[in-house]
mmCIF file of C-alpha atoms in Angstrom:
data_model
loop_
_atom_site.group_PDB
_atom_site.id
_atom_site.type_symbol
_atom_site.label_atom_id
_atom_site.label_comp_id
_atom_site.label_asym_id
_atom_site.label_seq_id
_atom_site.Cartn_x
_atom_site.Cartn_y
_atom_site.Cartn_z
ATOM 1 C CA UNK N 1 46.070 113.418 115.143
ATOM 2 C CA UNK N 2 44.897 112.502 111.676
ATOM 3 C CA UNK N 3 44.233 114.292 108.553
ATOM 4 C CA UNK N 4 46.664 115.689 106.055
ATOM 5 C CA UNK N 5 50.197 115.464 108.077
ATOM 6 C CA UNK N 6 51.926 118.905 109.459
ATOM 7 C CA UNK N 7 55.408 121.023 109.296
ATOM 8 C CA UNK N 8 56.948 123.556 111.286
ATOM 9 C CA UNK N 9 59.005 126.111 109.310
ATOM 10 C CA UNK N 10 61.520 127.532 110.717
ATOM 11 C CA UNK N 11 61.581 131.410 111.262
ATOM 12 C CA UNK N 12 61.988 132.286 107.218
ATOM 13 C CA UNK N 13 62.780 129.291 106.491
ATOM 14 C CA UNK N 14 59.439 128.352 104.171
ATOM 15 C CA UNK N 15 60.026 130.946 102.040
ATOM 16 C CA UNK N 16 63.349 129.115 101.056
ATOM 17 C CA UNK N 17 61.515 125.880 101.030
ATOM 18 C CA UNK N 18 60.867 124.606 97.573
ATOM 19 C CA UNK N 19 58.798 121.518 98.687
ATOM 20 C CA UNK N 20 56.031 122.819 100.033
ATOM 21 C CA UNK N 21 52.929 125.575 99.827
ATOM 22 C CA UNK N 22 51.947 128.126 102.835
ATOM 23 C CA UNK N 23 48.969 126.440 104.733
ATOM 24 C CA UNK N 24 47.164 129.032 107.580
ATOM 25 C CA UNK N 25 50.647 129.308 109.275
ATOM 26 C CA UNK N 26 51.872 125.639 109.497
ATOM 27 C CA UNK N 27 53.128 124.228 106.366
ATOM 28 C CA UNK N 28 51.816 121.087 104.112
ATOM 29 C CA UNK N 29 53.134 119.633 101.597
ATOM 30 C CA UNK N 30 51.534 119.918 97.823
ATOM 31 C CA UNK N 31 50.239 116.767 96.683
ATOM 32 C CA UNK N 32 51.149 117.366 93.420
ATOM 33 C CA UNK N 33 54.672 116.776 94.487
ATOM 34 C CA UNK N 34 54.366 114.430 97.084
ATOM 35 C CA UNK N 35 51.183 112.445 96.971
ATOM 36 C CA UNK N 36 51.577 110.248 100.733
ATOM 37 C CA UNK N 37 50.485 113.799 102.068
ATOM 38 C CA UNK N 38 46.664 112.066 101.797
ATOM 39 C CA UNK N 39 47.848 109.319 103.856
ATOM 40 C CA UNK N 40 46.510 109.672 107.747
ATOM 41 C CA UNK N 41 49.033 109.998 110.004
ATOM 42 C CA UNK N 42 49.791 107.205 112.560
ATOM 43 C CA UNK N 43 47.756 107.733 116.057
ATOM 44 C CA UNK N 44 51.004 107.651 118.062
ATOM 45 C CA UNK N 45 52.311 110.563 116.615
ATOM 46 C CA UNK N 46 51.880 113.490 119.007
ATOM 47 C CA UNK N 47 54.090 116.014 117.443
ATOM 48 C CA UNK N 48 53.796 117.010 113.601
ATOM 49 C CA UNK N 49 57.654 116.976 112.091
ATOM 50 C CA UNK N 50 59.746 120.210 111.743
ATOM 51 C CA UNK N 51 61.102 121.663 108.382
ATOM 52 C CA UNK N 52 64.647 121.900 109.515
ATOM 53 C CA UNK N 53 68.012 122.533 106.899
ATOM 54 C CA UNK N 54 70.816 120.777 107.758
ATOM 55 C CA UNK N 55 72.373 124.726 107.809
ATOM 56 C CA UNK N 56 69.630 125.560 110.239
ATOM 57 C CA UNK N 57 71.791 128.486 111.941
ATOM 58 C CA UNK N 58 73.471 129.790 108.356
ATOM 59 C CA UNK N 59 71.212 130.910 105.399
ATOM 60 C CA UNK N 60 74.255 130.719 103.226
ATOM 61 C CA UNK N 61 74.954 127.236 103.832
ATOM 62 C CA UNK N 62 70.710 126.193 103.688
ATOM 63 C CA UNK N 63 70.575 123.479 101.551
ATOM 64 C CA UNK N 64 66.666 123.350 101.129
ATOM 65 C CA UNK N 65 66.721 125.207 97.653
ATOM 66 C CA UNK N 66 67.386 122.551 96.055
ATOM 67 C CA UNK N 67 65.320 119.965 94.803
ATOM 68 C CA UNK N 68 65.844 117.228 96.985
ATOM 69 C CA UNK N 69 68.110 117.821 99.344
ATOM 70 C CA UNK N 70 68.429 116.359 102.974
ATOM 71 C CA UNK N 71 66.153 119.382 104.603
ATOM 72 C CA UNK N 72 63.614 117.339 105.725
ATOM 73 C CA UNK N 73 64.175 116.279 109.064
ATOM 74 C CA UNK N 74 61.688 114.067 110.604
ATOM 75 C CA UNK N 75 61.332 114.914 114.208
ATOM 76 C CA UNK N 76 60.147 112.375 117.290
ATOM 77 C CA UNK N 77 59.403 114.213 120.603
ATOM 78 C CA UNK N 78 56.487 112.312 121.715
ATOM 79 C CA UNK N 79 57.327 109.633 124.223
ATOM 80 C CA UNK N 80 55.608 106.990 122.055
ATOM 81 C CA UNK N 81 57.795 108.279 119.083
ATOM 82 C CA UNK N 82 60.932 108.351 120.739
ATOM 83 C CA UNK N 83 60.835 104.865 121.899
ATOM 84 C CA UNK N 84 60.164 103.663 118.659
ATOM 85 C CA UNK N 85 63.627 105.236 117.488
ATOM 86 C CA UNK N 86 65.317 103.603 119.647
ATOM 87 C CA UNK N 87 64.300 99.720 118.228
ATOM 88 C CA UNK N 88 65.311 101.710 114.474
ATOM 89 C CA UNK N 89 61.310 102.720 113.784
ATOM 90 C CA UNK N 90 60.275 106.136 113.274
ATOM 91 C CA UNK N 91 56.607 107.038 111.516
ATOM 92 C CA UNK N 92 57.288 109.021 108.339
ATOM 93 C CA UNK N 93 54.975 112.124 107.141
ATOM 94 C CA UNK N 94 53.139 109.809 105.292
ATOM 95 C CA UNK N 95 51.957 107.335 107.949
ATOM 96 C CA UNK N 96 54.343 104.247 107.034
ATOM 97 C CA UNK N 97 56.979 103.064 109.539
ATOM 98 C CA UNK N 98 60.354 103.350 108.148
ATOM 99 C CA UNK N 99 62.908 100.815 109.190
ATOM 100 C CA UNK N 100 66.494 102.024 109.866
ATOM 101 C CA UNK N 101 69.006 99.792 108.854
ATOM 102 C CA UNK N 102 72.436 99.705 110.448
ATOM 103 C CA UNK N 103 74.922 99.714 107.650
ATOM 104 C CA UNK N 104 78.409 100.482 107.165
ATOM 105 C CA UNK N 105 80.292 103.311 104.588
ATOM 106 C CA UNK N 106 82.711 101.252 101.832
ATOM 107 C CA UNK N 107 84.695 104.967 100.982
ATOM 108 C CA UNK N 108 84.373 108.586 101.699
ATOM 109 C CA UNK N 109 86.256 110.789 99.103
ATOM 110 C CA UNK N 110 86.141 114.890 98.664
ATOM 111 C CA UNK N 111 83.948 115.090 95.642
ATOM 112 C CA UNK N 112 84.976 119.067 94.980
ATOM 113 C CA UNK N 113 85.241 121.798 97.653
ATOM 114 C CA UNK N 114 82.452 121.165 100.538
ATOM 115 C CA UNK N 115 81.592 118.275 98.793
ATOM 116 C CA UNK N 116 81.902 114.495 99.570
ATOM 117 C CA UNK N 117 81.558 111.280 97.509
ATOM 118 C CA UNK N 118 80.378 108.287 100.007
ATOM 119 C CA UNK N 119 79.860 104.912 99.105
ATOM 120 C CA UNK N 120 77.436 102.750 101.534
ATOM 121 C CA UNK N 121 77.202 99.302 101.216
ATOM 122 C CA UNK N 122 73.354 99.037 102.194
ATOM 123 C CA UNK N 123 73.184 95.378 101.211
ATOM 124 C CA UNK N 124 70.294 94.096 99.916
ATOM 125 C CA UNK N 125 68.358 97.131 100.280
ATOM 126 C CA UNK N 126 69.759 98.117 97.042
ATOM 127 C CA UNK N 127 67.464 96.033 95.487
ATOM 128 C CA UNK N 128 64.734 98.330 96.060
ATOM 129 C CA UNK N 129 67.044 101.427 93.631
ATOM 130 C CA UNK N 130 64.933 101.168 90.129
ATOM 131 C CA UNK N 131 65.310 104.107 88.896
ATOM 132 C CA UNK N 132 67.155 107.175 88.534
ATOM 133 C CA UNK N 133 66.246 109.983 90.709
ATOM 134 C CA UNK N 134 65.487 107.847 93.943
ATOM 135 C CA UNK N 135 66.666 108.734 97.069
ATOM 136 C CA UNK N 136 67.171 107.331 100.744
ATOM 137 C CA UNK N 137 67.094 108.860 104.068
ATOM 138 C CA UNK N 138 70.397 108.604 106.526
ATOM 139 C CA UNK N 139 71.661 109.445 109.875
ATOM 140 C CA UNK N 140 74.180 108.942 112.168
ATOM 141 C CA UNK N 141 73.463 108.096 115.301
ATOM 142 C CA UNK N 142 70.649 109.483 116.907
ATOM 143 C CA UNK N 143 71.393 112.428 114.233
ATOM 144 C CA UNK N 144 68.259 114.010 112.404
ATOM 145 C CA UNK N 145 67.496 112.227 109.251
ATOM 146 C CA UNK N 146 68.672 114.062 105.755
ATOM 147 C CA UNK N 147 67.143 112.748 102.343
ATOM 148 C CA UNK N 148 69.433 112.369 99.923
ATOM 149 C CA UNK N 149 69.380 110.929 96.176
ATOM 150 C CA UNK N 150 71.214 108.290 94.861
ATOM 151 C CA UNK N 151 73.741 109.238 92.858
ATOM 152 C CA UNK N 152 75.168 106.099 91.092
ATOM 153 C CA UNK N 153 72.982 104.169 88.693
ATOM 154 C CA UNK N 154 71.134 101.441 89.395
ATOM 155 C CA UNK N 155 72.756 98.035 88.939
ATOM 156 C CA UNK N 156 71.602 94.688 90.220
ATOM 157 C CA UNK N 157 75.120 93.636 89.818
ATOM 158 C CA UNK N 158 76.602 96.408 92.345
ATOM 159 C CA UNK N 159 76.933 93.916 95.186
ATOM 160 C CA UNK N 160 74.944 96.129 96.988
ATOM 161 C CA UNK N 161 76.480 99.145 97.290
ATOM 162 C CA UNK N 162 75.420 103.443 96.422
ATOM 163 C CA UNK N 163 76.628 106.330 96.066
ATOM 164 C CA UNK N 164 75.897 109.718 97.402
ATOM 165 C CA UNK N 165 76.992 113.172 97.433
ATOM 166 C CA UNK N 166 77.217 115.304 100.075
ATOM 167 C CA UNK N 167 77.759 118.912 100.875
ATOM 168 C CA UNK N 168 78.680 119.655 104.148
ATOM 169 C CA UNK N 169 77.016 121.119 106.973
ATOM 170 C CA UNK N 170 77.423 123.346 110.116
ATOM 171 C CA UNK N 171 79.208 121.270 112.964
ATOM 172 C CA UNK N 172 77.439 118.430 114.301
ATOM 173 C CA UNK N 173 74.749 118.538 111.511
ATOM 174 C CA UNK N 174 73.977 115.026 109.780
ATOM 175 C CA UNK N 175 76.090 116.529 106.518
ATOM 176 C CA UNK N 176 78.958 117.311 108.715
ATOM 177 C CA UNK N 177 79.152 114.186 110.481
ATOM 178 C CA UNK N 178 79.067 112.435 107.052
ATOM 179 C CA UNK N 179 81.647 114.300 105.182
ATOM 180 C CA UNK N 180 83.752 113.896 108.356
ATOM 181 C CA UNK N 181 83.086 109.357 109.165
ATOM 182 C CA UNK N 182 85.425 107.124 108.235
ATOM 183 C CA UNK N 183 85.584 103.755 105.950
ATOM 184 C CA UNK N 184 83.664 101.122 107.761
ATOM 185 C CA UNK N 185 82.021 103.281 110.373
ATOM 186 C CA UNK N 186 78.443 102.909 110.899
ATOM 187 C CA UNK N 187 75.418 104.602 109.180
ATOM 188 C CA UNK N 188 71.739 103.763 109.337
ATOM 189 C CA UNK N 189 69.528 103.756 105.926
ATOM 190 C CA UNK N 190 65.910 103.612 105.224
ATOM 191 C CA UNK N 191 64.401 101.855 102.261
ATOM 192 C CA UNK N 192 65.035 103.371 99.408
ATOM 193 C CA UNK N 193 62.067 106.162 98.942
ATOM 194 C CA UNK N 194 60.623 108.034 95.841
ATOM 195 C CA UNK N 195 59.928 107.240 91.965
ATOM 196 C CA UNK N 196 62.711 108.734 90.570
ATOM 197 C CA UNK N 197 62.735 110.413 87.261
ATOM 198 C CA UNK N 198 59.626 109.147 85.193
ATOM 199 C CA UNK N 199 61.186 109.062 81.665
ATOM 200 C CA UNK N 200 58.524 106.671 80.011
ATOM 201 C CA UNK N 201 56.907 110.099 80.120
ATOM 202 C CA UNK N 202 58.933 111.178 77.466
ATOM 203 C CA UNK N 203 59.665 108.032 75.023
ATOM 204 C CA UNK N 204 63.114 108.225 73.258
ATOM 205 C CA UNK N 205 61.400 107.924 70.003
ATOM 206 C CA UNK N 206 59.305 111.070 70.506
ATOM 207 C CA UNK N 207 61.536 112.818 72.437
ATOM 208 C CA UNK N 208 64.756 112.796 70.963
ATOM 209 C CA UNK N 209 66.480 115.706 72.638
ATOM 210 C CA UNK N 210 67.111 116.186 75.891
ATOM 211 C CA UNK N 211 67.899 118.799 78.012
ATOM 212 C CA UNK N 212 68.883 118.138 81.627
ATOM 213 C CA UNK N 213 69.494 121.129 84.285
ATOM 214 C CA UNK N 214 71.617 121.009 87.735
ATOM 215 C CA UNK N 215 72.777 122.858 90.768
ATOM 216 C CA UNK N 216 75.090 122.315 93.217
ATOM 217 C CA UNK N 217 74.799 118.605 94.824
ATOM 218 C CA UNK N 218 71.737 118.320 92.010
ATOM 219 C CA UNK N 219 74.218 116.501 89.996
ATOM 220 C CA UNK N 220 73.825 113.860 92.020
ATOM 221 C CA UNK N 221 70.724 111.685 90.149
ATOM 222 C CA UNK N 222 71.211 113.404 86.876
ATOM 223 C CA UNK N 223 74.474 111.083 87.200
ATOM 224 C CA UNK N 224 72.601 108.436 88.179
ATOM 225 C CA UNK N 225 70.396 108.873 84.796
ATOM 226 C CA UNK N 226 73.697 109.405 82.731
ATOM 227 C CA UNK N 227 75.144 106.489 83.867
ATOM 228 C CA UNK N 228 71.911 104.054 84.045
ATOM 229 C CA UNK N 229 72.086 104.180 79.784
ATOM 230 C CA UNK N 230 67.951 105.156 79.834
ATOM 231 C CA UNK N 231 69.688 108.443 77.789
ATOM 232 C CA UNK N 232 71.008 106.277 74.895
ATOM 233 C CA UNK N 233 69.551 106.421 71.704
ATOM 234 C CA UNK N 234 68.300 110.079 71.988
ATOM 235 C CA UNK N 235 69.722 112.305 69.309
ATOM 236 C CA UNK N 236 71.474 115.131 71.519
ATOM 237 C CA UNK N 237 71.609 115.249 75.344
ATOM 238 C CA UNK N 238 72.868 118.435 76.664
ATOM 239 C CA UNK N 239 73.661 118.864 80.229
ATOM 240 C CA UNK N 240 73.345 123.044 81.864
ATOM 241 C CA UNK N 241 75.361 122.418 85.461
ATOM 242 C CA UNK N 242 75.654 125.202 87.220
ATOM 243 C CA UNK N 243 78.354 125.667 90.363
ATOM 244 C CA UNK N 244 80.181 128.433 91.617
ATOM 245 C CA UNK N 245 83.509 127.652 90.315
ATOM 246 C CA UNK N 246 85.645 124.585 88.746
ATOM 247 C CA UNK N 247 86.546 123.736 92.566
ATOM 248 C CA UNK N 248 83.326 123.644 93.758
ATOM 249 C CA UNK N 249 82.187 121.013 90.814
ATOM 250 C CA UNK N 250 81.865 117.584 91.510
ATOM 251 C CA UNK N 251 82.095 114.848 88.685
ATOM 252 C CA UNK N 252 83.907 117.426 86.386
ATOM 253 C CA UNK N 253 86.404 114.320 85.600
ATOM 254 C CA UNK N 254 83.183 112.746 83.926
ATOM 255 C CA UNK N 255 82.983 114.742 81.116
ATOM 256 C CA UNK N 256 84.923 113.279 78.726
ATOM 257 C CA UNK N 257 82.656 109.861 79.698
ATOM 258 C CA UNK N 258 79.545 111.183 79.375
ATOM 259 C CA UNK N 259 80.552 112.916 76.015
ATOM 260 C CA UNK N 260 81.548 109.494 74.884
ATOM 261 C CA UNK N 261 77.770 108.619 75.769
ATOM 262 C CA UNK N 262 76.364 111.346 74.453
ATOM 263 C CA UNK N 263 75.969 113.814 76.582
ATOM 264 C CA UNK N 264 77.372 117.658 76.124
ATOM 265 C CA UNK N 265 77.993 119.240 79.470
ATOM 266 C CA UNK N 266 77.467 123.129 79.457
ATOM 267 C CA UNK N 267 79.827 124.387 83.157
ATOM 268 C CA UNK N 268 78.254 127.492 84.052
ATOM 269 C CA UNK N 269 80.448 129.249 86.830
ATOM 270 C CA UNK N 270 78.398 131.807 88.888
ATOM 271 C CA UNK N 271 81.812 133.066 90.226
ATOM 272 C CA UNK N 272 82.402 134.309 86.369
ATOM 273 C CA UNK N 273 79.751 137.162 85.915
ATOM 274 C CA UNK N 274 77.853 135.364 82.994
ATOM 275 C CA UNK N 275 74.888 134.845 84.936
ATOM 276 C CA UNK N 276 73.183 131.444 86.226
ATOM 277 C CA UNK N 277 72.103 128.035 84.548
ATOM 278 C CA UNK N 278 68.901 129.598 83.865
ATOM 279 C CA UNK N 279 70.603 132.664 81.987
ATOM 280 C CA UNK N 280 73.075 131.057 80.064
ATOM 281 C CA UNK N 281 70.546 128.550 78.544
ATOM 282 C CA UNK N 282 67.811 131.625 77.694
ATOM 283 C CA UNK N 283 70.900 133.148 75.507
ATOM 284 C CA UNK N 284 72.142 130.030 73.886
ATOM 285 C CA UNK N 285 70.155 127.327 74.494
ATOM 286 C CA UNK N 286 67.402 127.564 72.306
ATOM 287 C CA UNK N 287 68.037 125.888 69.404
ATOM 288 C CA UNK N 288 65.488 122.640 69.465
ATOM 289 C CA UNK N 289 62.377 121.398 68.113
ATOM 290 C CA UNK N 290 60.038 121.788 71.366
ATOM 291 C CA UNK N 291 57.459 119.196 70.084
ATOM 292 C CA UNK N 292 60.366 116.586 70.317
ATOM 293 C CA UNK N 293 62.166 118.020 73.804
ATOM 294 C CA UNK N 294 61.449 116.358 77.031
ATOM 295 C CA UNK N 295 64.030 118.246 80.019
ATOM 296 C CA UNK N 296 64.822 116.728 83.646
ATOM 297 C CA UNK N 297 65.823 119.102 86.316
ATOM 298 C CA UNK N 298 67.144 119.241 89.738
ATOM 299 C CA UNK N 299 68.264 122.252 91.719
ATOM 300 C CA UNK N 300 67.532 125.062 93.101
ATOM 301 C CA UNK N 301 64.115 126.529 93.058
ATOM 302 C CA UNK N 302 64.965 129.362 91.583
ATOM 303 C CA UNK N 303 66.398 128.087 88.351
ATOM 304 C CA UNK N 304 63.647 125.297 88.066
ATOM 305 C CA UNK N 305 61.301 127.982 88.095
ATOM 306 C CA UNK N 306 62.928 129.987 85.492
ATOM 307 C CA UNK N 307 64.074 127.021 83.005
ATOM 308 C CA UNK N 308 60.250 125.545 83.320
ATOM 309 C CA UNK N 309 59.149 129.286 82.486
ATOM 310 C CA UNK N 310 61.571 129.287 79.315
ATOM 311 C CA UNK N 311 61.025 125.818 78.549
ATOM 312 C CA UNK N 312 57.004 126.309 78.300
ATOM 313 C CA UNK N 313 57.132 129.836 76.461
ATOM 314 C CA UNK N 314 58.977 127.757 73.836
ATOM 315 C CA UNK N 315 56.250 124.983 73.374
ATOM 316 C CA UNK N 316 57.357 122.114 76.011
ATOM 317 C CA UNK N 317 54.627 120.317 77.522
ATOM 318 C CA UNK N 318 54.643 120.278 81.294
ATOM 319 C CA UNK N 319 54.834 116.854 81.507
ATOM 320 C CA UNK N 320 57.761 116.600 79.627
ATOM 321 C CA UNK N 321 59.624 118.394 81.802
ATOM 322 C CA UNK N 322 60.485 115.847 84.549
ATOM 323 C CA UNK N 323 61.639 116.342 88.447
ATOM 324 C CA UNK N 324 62.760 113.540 90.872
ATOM 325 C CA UNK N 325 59.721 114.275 93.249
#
């Protein structure tokens, strides 16, 4: 098979799916967002992957809303495909071979309600984490792959180790099995994938406000940004994170930190009746100069499509407004 790669969607599941547009019944994904889709895929691949949530059985646990999330799960039925997982080689969507790397989790913490903090020690593969907003894929076992960004900063003085967030699954899913391993059980890694936010886009110097928007497990590379100091020097960084309630926040202990940096963090609670990220910051948010206003989101669809809608009626380019994909 060559060509443009192809996804499977799962019965209502693409119109969930934020990464991806509606292509004569299969699904592809934009190039916009993820350019390797003009790569050819490799000849041994029989099968095309399936679009699969970690929450494949439970809507209200789906976790492909957001904007990178760990919904993509590669899939290797063909014979040729399935003996190359088991030497640790799997052909991505792109047409690259992705080695898996055995490595082992330093700490696994609750991070708020159905949400876990895990540190991996992935070695020297960290070297490869250059900027905020990457991501790498893990699994456990012979567990489906999830994607899932980086959520400490990079550091070539971390001795090798990242952090990541996750919120759990349904039984037996790669989420669930993660939030559930112990310290110094065994994980396997891929490279570490993406470019991450591109902030040269939006020079500190031209762009001295800042506006960053996150859902959920979102948080998780807008910490990574906070915490890699490529914020410092801008004039006002504001931070819209929106969660259900105070339990289900992760990094709410940071915001005394980041303030010290900074950065102003705006809780919005959906469990409170005054509406979403997207609301809150429409009401009271819209007190900058848009001509010097860059804005990095992550989250779910829903409120990237509403804040980009607010942010452009008010004068922000496009291509200030800056996603990790």
């Amino acid at each position: 098979m060559v060509g443009a790669p192809r996804f499977w969607a799962q019965p209502g599941h693409s119109q969930a799916c934020s990464h991806a547009v509606h292509c004569t019944g299969l699904l592809t994904f934009s190039p916009r967002r993820f350019p390797w889709t003009s790569a050819r895929v490799h000849p041994d691949r029989t099968q095309p992957y399936q679009l699969q949530s970690l929450a494949a059985n439970s809507s209200k646990n789906c976790l492909c809303k957001s904007s990178l999330c760990g919904c993509l799960l590669p899939r290797t039925r063909s014979v040729s495909a399935a003996s190359t997982w088991r030497s640790h080689r799997v052909f991505a969507s792109w047409g690259q071979d992705i080695e898996w790397t055995n490595v082992k989790v330093s700490s696994n913490g609750s991070a708020a309600k159905q949400l876990n903090k895990l540190v991996i020690d992935v070695g020297s593969l960290a070297e490869g984490y250059k900027t905020a907003g990457q991501f790498m894929q893990i699994k456990v076992g012979d567990s489906k792959p999830g994607f899932f960004a980086i959520a400490s900063a990079p550091d070539s003085n971390n001795q090798g180790l990242v952090e990541v967030l996750i919120k759990d699954g349904p039984p037996d899913s790669t989420a669930s099995l993660l939030c559930n391993i112990s310290s110094g059980a065994e994980v396997s890694v891929s490279p570490v994938m993406g470019k991450g936010f591109r902030m040269e886009r939006a020079p500190t110097t031209e762009h001295p406000t800042c506006l960053l928007f996150a859902t959920g497990s979102g948080i998780s590379p807008i910490k990574a940004l906070i915490e890699s100091n490529e914020l410092q020097g801008r004039q006002e960084v504001r931070l819209y994170y929106g969660t259900r309630n105070s339990d289900a926040t992760a990094y709410s202990d940071l915001d005394e930190s980041w303030k010290s940096v900074g950065v102003d963090t705006v809780h919005v609670y959906s469990d409170e009746d005054k509406g979403y990220v997207q609301d809150v910051f429409s009401q009271n948010g819209l007190d900058f100069d848009p001509s010097k206003t860059c804005a990095v989101m992550v989250g779910h669809k829903e409120m990237c499509e509403a804040v980009t809608k607010i942010l452009e009626s008010k004068g922000v380019s496009k291509e200030h407004i800056l996603l990790n994909f």
